[in-house]
């Protein structure tokens, strides 16, 4: 009886942790743009993304979404950003993603202590220009096209040149951002259910590595061909398939000394929880695993 209560209590704590991680905790990996600035200005500067004007009557207020007060920003630098967004270029009009907003919410910041900027969530643009502004003016990069769900760039401010991150770094980062939270949460549950022996651990590591690799490959493919509503049309059905496959494998392979172990219940609960955590960015909790 005590063991059953312990398992229920563990699942309850994990649910509480998930609910308090972020208001944006919905299903599926999210788009991300990471920018490492080299030879950054010595004075205070802001970095924003210029995006093509979106055909909508309402843009998400990304300053409020990120709890940034407009009144706390340097007025001269904000003015420089605003001037950079005026007019037309590449035959289109532009606006600022953080200061003006995007169709869907986007997380990010205008400043960084280590010259690294990350823009995440559903409002991340596919086409953009990097703009860095100081009180004396602004500098714009050439137009960039994001081809991957999560892609990183190096922006050399002095040369005004952009280098895309090696595609394999992006793939590995995306794989780890799904695998690590999954191993952490499902590993805690594996222990609480009593499947903590060499055989069970090896099965657990092998199955999760294989399924998360498959999930990453499908995500990369869908991002490359531009599948709309990926998180609903692809991610959820794929997670259901993964849950069924893991349930069948665990039912045959997981064993422990307890007389009443529940590999099927474990597989269902563990996959339900891990599916809700794939939005977690590996850079947030394991920054040493990704170069930039």
PDB file of N, CA and C in Angstrom, residues 77-127:
ATOM      1  N   UNK A  77      18.078  54.195 -27.928  1.00  0.00           N
ATOM      2  CA  UNK A  77      18.311  52.939 -28.648  1.00  0.00           C
ATOM      3  C   UNK A  77      17.018  52.453 -29.293  1.00  0.00           C
ATOM      4  N   UNK A  78      15.914  52.601 -28.579  1.00  0.00           N
ATOM      5  CA  UNK A  78      14.612  52.232 -29.157  1.00  0.00           C
ATOM      6  C   UNK A  78      14.328  53.076 -30.393  1.00  0.00           C
ATOM      7  N   UNK A  79      14.698  54.348 -30.339  1.00  0.00           N
ATOM      8  CA  UNK A  79      14.502  55.224 -31.496  1.00  0.00           C
ATOM      9  C   UNK A  79      15.348  54.755 -32.677  1.00  0.00           C
ATOM     10  N   UNK A  80      16.570  54.309 -32.403  1.00  0.00           N
ATOM     11  CA  UNK A  80      17.434  53.787 -33.468  1.00  0.00           C
ATOM     12  C   UNK A  80      16.830  52.537 -34.093  1.00  0.00           C
ATOM     13  N   UNK A  81      16.258  51.673 -33.264  1.00  0.00           N
ATOM     14  CA  UNK A  81      15.594  50.477 -33.791  1.00  0.00           C
ATOM     15  C   UNK A  81      14.403  50.853 -34.662  1.00  0.00           C
ATOM     16  N   UNK A  82      13.627  51.826 -34.208  1.00  0.00           N
ATOM     17  CA  UNK A  82      12.457  52.248 -34.972  1.00  0.00           C
ATOM     18  C   UNK A  82      12.826  52.813 -36.326  1.00  0.00           C
ATOM     19  N   UNK A  83      13.892  53.595 -36.387  1.00  0.00           N
ATOM     20  CA  UNK A  83      14.328  54.149 -37.667  1.00  0.00           C
ATOM     21  C   UNK A  83      14.812  53.057 -38.611  1.00  0.00           C
ATOM     22  N   UNK A  84      15.433  52.009 -38.052  1.00  0.00           N
ATOM     23  CA  UNK A  84      15.929  50.907 -38.888  1.00  0.00           C
ATOM     24  C   UNK A  84      14.776  50.151 -39.546  1.00  0.00           C
ATOM     25  N   UNK A  85      13.611  50.159 -38.909  1.00  0.00           N
ATOM     26  CA  UNK A  85      12.471  49.414 -39.438  1.00  0.00           C
ATOM     27  C   UNK A  85      11.654  50.215 -40.432  1.00  0.00           C
ATOM     28  N   UNK A  86      11.951  51.478 -40.596  1.00  0.00           N
ATOM     29  CA  UNK A  86      11.152  52.324 -41.489  1.00  0.00           C
ATOM     30  C   UNK A  86      11.516  52.086 -42.951  1.00  0.00           C
ATOM     31  N   UNK A  87      10.543  52.345 -43.820  1.00  0.00           N
ATOM     32  CA  UNK A  87      10.788  52.241 -45.255  1.00  0.00           C
ATOM     33  C   UNK A  87      10.677  50.813 -45.763  1.00  0.00           C
ATOM     34  N   UNK A  88      11.115  50.616 -46.990  1.00  0.00           N
ATOM     35  CA  UNK A  88      11.061  49.303 -47.630  1.00  0.00           C
ATOM     36  C   UNK A  88      12.467  48.845 -47.998  1.00  0.00           C
ATOM     37  N   UNK A  89      12.640  47.545 -48.013  1.00  0.00           N
ATOM     38  CA  UNK A  89      13.902  46.945 -48.443  1.00  0.00           C
ATOM     39  C   UNK A  89      13.593  45.551 -48.936  1.00  0.00           C
ATOM     40  N   UNK A  90      14.322  45.066 -49.917  1.00  0.00           N
ATOM     41  CA  UNK A  90      14.045  43.781 -50.566  1.00  0.00           C
ATOM     42  C   UNK A  90      12.617  43.759 -51.125  1.00  0.00           C
ATOM     43  N   UNK A  91      12.091  44.931 -51.445  1.00  0.00           N
ATOM     44  CA  UNK A  91      10.750  45.011 -52.018  1.00  0.00           C
ATOM     45  C   UNK A  91       9.625  44.756 -51.037  1.00  0.00           C
ATOM     46  N   UNK A  92       9.888  44.885 -49.747  1.00  0.00           N
ATOM     47  CA  UNK A  92       8.856  44.640 -48.742  1.00  0.00           C
ATOM     48  C   UNK A  92       9.044  45.569 -47.558  1.00  0.00           C
ATOM     49  N   UNK A  93       7.985  45.727 -46.770  1.00  0.00           N
ATOM     50  CA  UNK A  93       8.053  46.505 -45.546  1.00  0.00           C
ATOM     51  C   UNK A  93       8.366  45.579 -44.374  1.00  0.00           C
ATOM     52  N   UNK A  94       8.984  46.171 -43.353  1.00  0.00           N
ATOM     53  CA  UNK A  94       9.425  45.381 -42.220  1.00  0.00           C
ATOM     54  C   UNK A  94       8.933  45.997 -40.916  1.00  0.00           C
ATOM     55  N   UNK A  95       8.881  45.162 -39.866  1.00  0.00           N
ATOM     56  CA  UNK A  95       8.640  45.687 -38.519  1.00  0.00           C
ATOM     57  C   UNK A  95       9.454  44.862 -37.524  1.00  0.00           C
ATOM     58  N   UNK A  96       9.560  45.351 -36.306  1.00  0.00           N
ATOM     59  CA  UNK A  96      10.395  44.730 -35.284  1.00  0.00           C
ATOM     60  C   UNK A  96       9.614  43.648 -34.533  1.00  0.00           C
ATOM     61  N   UNK A  97      10.233  42.486 -34.399  1.00  0.00           N
ATOM     62  CA  UNK A  97       9.534  41.354 -33.794  1.00  0.00           C
ATOM     63  C   UNK A  97       9.283  41.551 -32.305  1.00  0.00           C
ATOM     64  N   UNK A  98      10.286  42.022 -31.570  1.00  0.00           N
ATOM     65  CA  UNK A  98      10.116  42.206 -30.133  1.00  0.00           C
ATOM     66  C   UNK A  98       9.362  43.484 -29.804  1.00  0.00           C
ATOM     67  N   UNK A  99       9.742  44.584 -30.417  1.00  0.00           N
ATOM     68  CA  UNK A  99       9.148  45.874 -30.076  1.00  0.00           C
ATOM     69  C   UNK A  99       7.756  46.052 -30.673  1.00  0.00           C
ATOM     70  N   UNK A 100       7.530  45.571 -31.891  1.00  0.00           N
ATOM     71  CA  UNK A 100       6.235  45.766 -32.548  1.00  0.00           C
ATOM     72  C   UNK A 100       5.319  44.557 -32.408  1.00  0.00           C
ATOM     73  N   UNK A 101       5.881  43.358 -32.320  1.00  0.00           N
ATOM     74  CA  UNK A 101       5.071  42.170 -32.138  1.00  0.00           C
ATOM     75  C   UNK A 101       5.091  41.240 -33.341  1.00  0.00           C
ATOM     76  N   UNK A 102       4.558  40.047 -33.135  1.00  0.00           N
ATOM     77  CA  UNK A 102       4.453  39.022 -34.176  1.00  0.00           C
ATOM     78  C   UNK A 102       3.042  38.425 -34.127  1.00  0.00           C
ATOM     79  N   UNK A 103       2.692  37.678 -35.171  1.00  0.00           N
ATOM     80  CA  UNK A 103       1.353  37.076 -35.220  1.00  0.00           C
ATOM     81  C   UNK A 103       1.056  36.210 -34.009  1.00  0.00           C
ATOM     82  N   UNK A 104       2.031  35.420 -33.599  1.00  0.00           N
ATOM     83  CA  UNK A 104       1.902  34.570 -32.411  1.00  0.00           C
ATOM     84  C   UNK A 104       2.963  35.008 -31.401  1.00  0.00           C
ATOM     85  N   UNK A 105       2.804  34.675 -30.126  1.00  0.00           N
ATOM     86  CA  UNK A 105       3.782  35.099 -29.110  1.00  0.00           C
ATOM     87  C   UNK A 105       5.176  34.536 -29.381  1.00  0.00           C
ATOM     88  N   UNK A 106       6.183  35.294 -28.957  1.00  0.00           N
ATOM     89  CA  UNK A 106       7.577  34.886 -29.100  1.00  0.00           C
ATOM     90  C   UNK A 106       8.323  35.282 -27.841  1.00  0.00           C
ATOM     91  N   UNK A 107       9.117  34.381 -27.299  1.00  0.00           N
ATOM     92  CA  UNK A 107       9.939  34.704 -26.143  1.00  0.00           C
ATOM     93  C   UNK A 107      11.299  35.192 -26.610  1.00  0.00           C
ATOM     94  N   UNK A 108      11.896  36.076 -25.830  1.00  0.00           N
ATOM     95  CA  UNK A 108      13.193  36.616 -26.202  1.00  0.00           C
ATOM     96  C   UNK A 108      13.560  37.796 -25.335  1.00  0.00           C
ATOM     97  N   UNK A 109      14.685  38.418 -25.653  1.00  0.00           N
ATOM     98  CA  UNK A 109      15.158  39.567 -24.899  1.00  0.00           C
ATOM     99  C   UNK A 109      15.925  40.492 -25.830  1.00  0.00           C
ATOM    100  N   UNK A 110      15.915  41.775 -25.507  1.00  0.00           N
ATOM    101  CA  UNK A 110      16.629  42.765 -26.314  1.00  0.00           C
ATOM    102  C   UNK A 110      18.088  42.896 -25.906  1.00  0.00           C
ATOM    103  N   UNK A 111      18.428  42.414 -24.725  1.00  0.00           N
ATOM    104  CA  UNK A 111      19.798  42.529 -24.221  1.00  0.00           C
ATOM    105  C   UNK A 111      20.313  41.172 -23.757  1.00  0.00           C
ATOM    106  N   UNK A 112      21.644  41.062 -23.702  1.00  0.00           N
ATOM    107  CA  UNK A 112      22.263  39.822 -23.250  1.00  0.00           C
ATOM    108  C   UNK A 112      23.622  40.136 -22.631  1.00  0.00           C
ATOM    109  N   UNK A 113      23.905  39.502 -21.513  1.00  0.00           N
ATOM    110  CA  UNK A 113      25.192  39.714 -20.853  1.00  0.00           C
ATOM    111  C   UNK A 113      26.325  38.987 -21.563  1.00  0.00           C
ATOM    112  N   UNK A 114      26.022  37.897 -22.257  1.00  0.00           N
ATOM    113  CA  UNK A 114      27.065  37.110 -22.929  1.00  0.00           C
ATOM    114  C   UNK A 114      26.964  37.203 -24.452  1.00  0.00           C
ATOM    115  N   UNK A 115      26.217  38.193 -24.960  1.00  0.00           N
ATOM    116  CA  UNK A 115      26.072  38.420 -26.407  1.00  0.00           C
ATOM    117  C   UNK A 115      25.415  37.253 -27.124  1.00  0.00           C
ATOM    118  N   UNK A 116      24.638  36.455 -26.386  1.00  0.00           N
ATOM    119  CA  UNK A 116      23.871  35.383 -27.013  1.00  0.00           C
ATOM    120  C   UNK A 116      22.384  35.679 -26.841  1.00  0.00           C
ATOM    121  N   UNK A 117      21.630  35.576 -27.938  1.00  0.00           N
ATOM    122  CA  UNK A 117      20.204  35.876 -27.921  1.00  0.00           C
ATOM    123  C   UNK A 117      19.434  34.660 -28.432  1.00  0.00           C
ATOM    124  N   UNK A 118      18.343  34.362 -27.753  1.00  0.00           N
ATOM    125  CA  UNK A 118      17.502  33.236 -28.147  1.00  0.00           C
ATOM    126  C   UNK A 118      16.063  33.702 -28.289  1.00  0.00           C
ATOM    127  N   UNK A 119      15.462  33.392 -29.432  1.00  0.00           N
ATOM    128  CA  UNK A 119      14.055  33.715 -29.688  1.00  0.00           C
ATOM    129  C   UNK A 119      13.313  32.394 -29.910  1.00  0.00           C
ATOM    130  N   UNK A 120      12.275  32.187 -29.120  1.00  0.00           N
ATOM    131  CA  UNK A 120      11.590  30.900 -29.121  1.00  0.00           C
ATOM    132  C   UNK A 120      10.073  31.081 -29.221  1.00  0.00           C
ATOM    133  N   UNK A 121       9.404  29.963 -29.399  1.00  0.00           N
ATOM    134  CA  UNK A 121       7.960  29.816 -29.370  1.00  0.00           C
ATOM    135  C   UNK A 121       7.337  30.072 -30.739  1.00  0.00           C
ATOM    136  N   UNK A 122       6.017  30.100 -30.809  1.00  0.00           N
ATOM    137  CA  UNK A 122       5.315  30.025 -32.083  1.00  0.00           C
ATOM    138  C   UNK A 122       5.489  31.254 -32.970  1.00  0.00           C
ATOM    139  N   UNK A 123       5.856  32.387 -32.400  1.00  0.00           N
ATOM    140  CA  UNK A 123       6.003  33.598 -33.203  1.00  0.00           C
ATOM    141  C   UNK A 123       7.339  33.743 -33.895  1.00  0.00           C
ATOM    142  N   UNK A 124       8.242  32.781 -33.734  1.00  0.00           N
ATOM    143  CA  UNK A 124       9.561  32.861 -34.364  1.00  0.00           C
ATOM    144  C   UNK A 124       9.398  32.895 -35.886  1.00  0.00           C
ATOM    145  N   UNK A 125       9.994  33.884 -36.562  1.00  0.00           N
ATOM    146  CA  UNK A 125       9.778  34.045 -38.012  1.00  0.00           C
ATOM    147  C   UNK A 125      10.612  33.082 -38.850  1.00  0.00           C
ATOM    148  N   UNK A 126      10.149  32.845 -40.068  1.00  0.00           N
ATOM    149  CA  UNK A 126      10.916  32.065 -41.037  1.00  0.00           C
ATOM    150  C   UNK A 126      11.879  32.959 -41.822  1.00  0.00           C
ATOM    151  N   UNK A 127      11.460  34.211 -42.071  1.00  0.00           N
ATOM    152  CA  UNK A 127      12.278  35.201 -42.778  1.00  0.00           C
ATOM    153  C   UNK A 127      12.517  36.386 -41.858  1.00  0.00           C
TER     154      UNK A 127
END
